[in-house]
GROMACS .gro file of C-alpha atoms in nm:
model
  215
    1MET     CA    1   0.000   0.000   0.000
    2ARG     CA    2   0.103   0.364  -0.047
    3VAL     CA    3   0.190   0.537   0.281
    4VAL     CA    4   0.264   0.894   0.391
    5ILE     CA    5   0.461   0.927   0.716
    6ALA     CA    6   0.459   1.242   0.928
    7GLU     CA    7   0.706   1.228   1.218
    8ASP     CA    8   0.956   1.490   1.334
    9ASN     CA    9   1.193   1.242   1.502
   10ALA     CA   10   1.429   1.158   1.216
   11LEU     CA   11   1.542   0.827   1.366
   12LEU     CA   12   1.187   0.701   1.419
   13ARG     CA   13   1.076   0.835   1.081
   14GLU     CA   14   1.353   0.657   0.892
   15GLY     CA   15   1.297   0.346   1.098
   16MET     CA   16   0.932   0.338   0.993
   17VAL     CA   17   1.029   0.395   0.630
   18LEU     CA   18   1.264   0.097   0.644
   19LEU     CA   19   1.010  -0.117   0.829
   20LEU     CA   20   0.725  -0.043   0.588
   21THR     CA   21   0.943  -0.080   0.280
   22SER     CA   22   1.070  -0.415   0.405
   23ALA     CA   23   0.709  -0.524   0.456
   24GLY     CA   24   0.632  -0.451   0.092
   25HIS     CA   25   0.467  -0.111   0.127
   26GLU     CA   26   0.559   0.206  -0.062
   27VAL     CA   27   0.636   0.521   0.136
   28VAL     CA   28   0.537   0.793  -0.112
   29ALA     CA   29   0.617   1.095   0.109
   30VAL     CA   30   0.754   1.189   0.450
   31ALA     CA   31   0.692   1.505   0.651
   32GLY     CA   32   0.896   1.640   0.940
   33SER     CA   33   0.680   1.934   1.046
   34GLY     CA   34   0.313   2.021   1.074
   35PRO     CA   35   0.288   2.253   0.770
   36GLU     CA   36   0.431   1.981   0.544
   37VAL     CA   37   0.167   1.722   0.629
   38LEU     CA   38  -0.153   1.839   0.459
   39PRO     CA   39   0.013   1.929   0.124
   40ALA     CA   40   0.181   1.586   0.115
   41LEU     CA   41  -0.148   1.408   0.183
   42LEU     CA   42  -0.342   1.608  -0.074
   43GLU     CA   43  -0.075   1.557  -0.338
   44GLN     CA   44  -0.015   1.187  -0.281
   45ARG     CA   45  -0.362   1.075  -0.164
   46PRO     CA   46  -0.212   0.766  -0.001
   47ASP     CA   47  -0.380   0.446   0.108
   48ILE     CA   48  -0.299   0.541   0.468
   49ALA     CA   49  -0.131   0.820   0.664
   50VAL     CA   50   0.085   0.750   0.970
   51LEU     CA   51   0.102   1.071   1.174
   52ASP     CA   52   0.260   1.192   1.495
   53VAL     CA   53   0.018   1.396   1.707
   54ARG     CA   54   0.266   1.665   1.813
   55MET     CA   55   0.494   1.812   1.549
   56PRO     CA   56   0.693   2.132   1.487
   57PRO     CA   57   0.663   2.421   1.503
   58GLY     CA   58   0.437   2.424   1.809
   59PHE     CA   59   0.457   2.061   1.927
   60ARG     CA   60   0.090   2.074   2.026
   61ASP     CA   61  -0.150   1.896   1.790
   62GLU     CA   62  -0.021   1.983   1.443
   63GLY     CA   63  -0.023   1.624   1.319
   64LEU     CA   64  -0.373   1.557   1.445
   65ARG     CA   65  -0.505   1.882   1.293
   66ALA     CA   66  -0.353   1.789   0.958
   67ALA     CA   67  -0.515   1.446   0.978
   68LEU     CA   68  -0.858   1.594   1.051
   69GLU     CA   69  -0.824   1.848   0.769
   70ALA     CA   70  -0.708   1.579   0.527
   71ARG     CA   71  -1.010   1.363   0.609
   72LYS     CA   72  -1.233   1.657   0.519
   73GLU     CA   73  -1.059   1.692   0.182
   74ILE     CA   74  -1.022   1.317   0.124
   75PRO     CA   75  -1.325   1.150   0.286
   76GLY     CA   76  -1.241   0.812   0.430
   77LEU     CA   77  -0.864   0.863   0.427
   78PRO     CA   78  -0.729   0.599   0.669
   79VAL     CA   79  -0.524   0.762   0.945
   80LEU     CA   80  -0.305   0.592   1.204
   81VAL     CA   81  -0.202   0.844   1.469
   82LEU     CA   82   0.102   0.792   1.691
   83SER     CA   83   0.155   0.955   2.030
   84GLN     CA   84   0.421   0.943   2.300
   85TYR     CA   85   0.160   0.933   2.576
   86VAL     CA   86  -0.208   0.858   2.621
   87GLU     CA   87  -0.380   1.186   2.537
   88GLU     CA   88  -0.752   1.126   2.581
   89SER     CA   89  -0.874   1.448   2.422
   90TYR     CA   90  -0.684   1.375   2.101
   91ALA     CA   91  -0.816   1.019   2.086
   92ALA     CA   92  -1.168   1.149   2.144
   93GLU     CA   93  -1.139   1.411   1.871
   94LEU     CA   94  -1.003   1.166   1.616
   95LEU     CA   95  -1.270   0.907   1.690
   96GLY     CA   96  -1.559   1.135   1.774
   97GLY     CA   97  -1.683   1.167   1.417
   98GLY     CA   98  -1.779   0.802   1.404
   99ALA     CA   99  -1.573   0.746   1.089
  100SER     CA  100  -1.396   0.426   0.991
  101GLY     CA  101  -1.030   0.379   0.912
  102VAL     CA  102  -0.879   0.536   1.220
  103GLY     CA  103  -0.617   0.424   1.469
  104TYR     CA  104  -0.440   0.562   1.775
  105LEU     CA  105  -0.124   0.392   1.898
  106LEU     CA  106   0.149   0.476   2.144
  107LYS     CA  107   0.487   0.511   1.976
  108ASP     CA  108   0.645   0.218   2.155
  109ARG     CA  109   0.399  -0.003   1.966
  110VAL     CA  110   0.599   0.063   1.649
  111GLY     CA  111   0.881  -0.144   1.795
  112ARG     CA  112   0.646  -0.440   1.817
  113VAL     CA  113   0.660  -0.498   1.445
  114ASP     CA  114   0.383  -0.754   1.404
  115GLU     CA  115   0.139  -0.549   1.614
  116PHE     CA  116   0.221  -0.230   1.428
  117LEU     CA  117   0.184  -0.388   1.083
  118ASP     CA  118  -0.140  -0.556   1.190
  119ALA     CA  119  -0.278  -0.220   1.306
  120LEU     CA  120  -0.165  -0.056   0.981
  121ASP     CA  121  -0.343  -0.318   0.770
  122ARG     CA  122  -0.657  -0.301   0.982
  123VAL     CA  123  -0.687   0.077   0.957
  124ALA     CA  124  -0.605   0.080   0.585
  125THR     CA  125  -0.897  -0.154   0.519
  126GLY     CA  126  -1.141   0.067   0.708
  127GLY     CA  127  -1.107  -0.082   1.053
  128THR     CA  128  -0.999   0.059   1.387
  129ALA     CA  129  -0.685   0.007   1.592
  130LEU     CA  130  -0.662   0.147   1.942
  131ASP     CA  131  -0.368   0.099   2.173
  132PRO     CA  132  -0.474  -0.112   2.472
  133GLU     CA  133  -0.350   0.161   2.709
  134VAL     CA  134  -0.571   0.417   2.534
  135VAL     CA  135  -0.870   0.186   2.566
  136THR     CA  136  -0.799   0.134   2.934
  137GLU     CA  137  -0.795   0.512   2.990
  138LEU     CA  138  -1.125   0.553   2.807
  139LEU     CA  139  -1.287   0.273   3.003
  140THR     CA  140  -1.172   0.385   3.347
  141ARG     CA  141  -1.185   0.763   3.341
  142ARG     CA  142  -1.562   0.802   3.375
  143ARG     CA  143  -1.759   0.735   3.692
  144ASN     CA  144  -2.126   0.691   3.784
  145ASP     CA  145  -2.238   0.588   3.438
  146PRO     CA  146  -2.369   0.268   3.273
  147LEU     CA  147  -2.016   0.134   3.238
  148ASP     CA  148  -2.027   0.065   3.610
  149THR     CA  149  -2.303  -0.191   3.549
  150LEU     CA  150  -2.089  -0.409   3.325
  151THR     CA  151  -1.958  -0.736   3.460
  152PRO     CA  152  -1.582  -0.797   3.455
  153ARG     CA  153  -1.619  -1.028   3.155
  154GLU     CA  154  -1.835  -0.774   2.969
  155ARG     CA  155  -1.569  -0.510   3.030
  156GLU     CA  156  -1.305  -0.748   2.890
  157VAL     CA  157  -1.518  -0.799   2.580
  158LEU     CA  158  -1.578  -0.424   2.541
  159LYS     CA  159  -1.207  -0.352   2.576
  160LEU     CA  160  -1.121  -0.602   2.302
  161MET     CA  161  -1.400  -0.470   2.082
  162ALA     CA  162  -1.267  -0.117   2.120
  163GLU     CA  163  -0.923  -0.238   2.011
  164GLY     CA  164  -1.087  -0.352   1.686
  165ARG     CA  165  -1.098  -0.726   1.750
  166ASP     CA  166  -1.364  -0.942   1.584
  167ASN     CA  167  -1.578  -1.201   1.762
  168ALA     CA  168  -1.355  -1.493   1.670
  169THR     CA  169  -1.043  -1.320   1.800
  170ILE     CA  170  -1.221  -1.218   2.122
  171ALA     CA  171  -1.341  -1.575   2.175
  172LYS     CA  172  -0.988  -1.709   2.130
  173ALA     CA  173  -0.839  -1.449   2.366
  174LEU     CA  174  -1.091  -1.520   2.640
  175VAL     CA  175  -1.109  -1.896   2.575
  176VAL     CA  176  -1.485  -1.896   2.525
  177THR     CA  177  -1.719  -1.971   2.235
  178GLU     CA  178  -1.816  -1.713   1.975
  179ARG     CA  179  -2.176  -1.763   2.086
  180SER     CA  180  -2.078  -1.651   2.437
  181VAL     CA  181  -1.900  -1.348   2.293
  182SER     CA  182  -2.212  -1.252   2.094
  183LYS     CA  183  -2.418  -1.279   2.410
  184HIS     CA  184  -2.177  -1.058   2.605
  185ILE     CA  185  -2.177  -0.802   2.323
  186GLY     CA  186  -2.556  -0.794   2.327
  187ASN     CA  187  -2.551  -0.733   2.702
  188VAL     CA  188  -2.293  -0.456   2.664
  189PHE     CA  189  -2.500  -0.270   2.407
  190LEU     CA  190  -2.815  -0.318   2.612
  191LYS     CA  191  -2.655  -0.175   2.927
  192LEU     CA  192  -2.500   0.115   2.738
  193GLY     CA  193  -2.828   0.198   2.569
  194LEU     CA  194  -2.694   0.113   2.224
  195PRO     CA  195  -2.881  -0.103   1.972
  196PRO     CA  196  -2.730  -0.452   1.934
  197SER     CA  197  -2.538  -0.473   1.609
  198ASP     CA  198  -2.288  -0.699   1.442
  199SER     CA  199  -2.199  -0.440   1.177
  200GLY     CA  200  -1.825  -0.483   1.213
  201HIS     CA  201  -1.623  -0.178   1.301
  202ARG     CA  202  -1.926   0.049   1.334
  203ARG     CA  203  -2.012  -0.126   1.659
  204VAL     CA  204  -1.670  -0.029   1.796
  205LEU     CA  205  -1.713   0.331   1.687
  206ALA     CA  206  -2.058   0.344   1.842
  207VAL     CA  207  -1.914   0.238   2.177
  208LEU     CA  208  -1.627   0.484   2.145
  209ALA     CA  209  -1.866   0.765   2.057
  210TYR     CA  210  -2.055   0.685   2.376
  211LEU     CA  211  -1.739   0.674   2.587
  212ASN     CA  212  -1.614   1.002   2.446
  213ARG     CA  213  -1.927   1.212   2.445
  214GLU     CA  214  -1.920   1.508   2.679
  215SER     CA  215  -1.548   1.443   2.728
   0.00000   0.00000   0.00000
């Protein structure tokens, strides 16, 4: 696939170029500062963009802003955002639109090659990929809401759903049947006031939209 990388750390940027090239992907452009990102995306219109949240000159949210602007210009552009730390507001803003093809990973996940490439492929095909630490923050930060009514197993299922896992993968991870997973998912949606659905990644985004509203 054709990839644009936006990362100001030269060592990490070149490392990702080498990693993706070795995996058979084509890096069509790289950007080292915020102002370079949007023009590169609009010119190349890649299959996926891998973007750092904070980039020069301000080191605030330049990468994220470029990603959001690019998705307005190129609807459905898959975006995998990288961050040094869990920054809930940025995750909420990226995911709040309920769109597909989005991911949010911590940078140390890049060093876990198989996980990073799996997340890249998932996002590029319209799925979601959330770092487990980000999911944990989203699931634990709110109090006195319907999440408190979930059983421990239902919370495990919700956490894996939010990471973008399908029913078969969840069943394997929890050593239960897919039928049990479907039942837990139905209970989760019922308790959260969301209509039961097996519509793939949209179910994950529906849960995330709920978790992030009024954030």
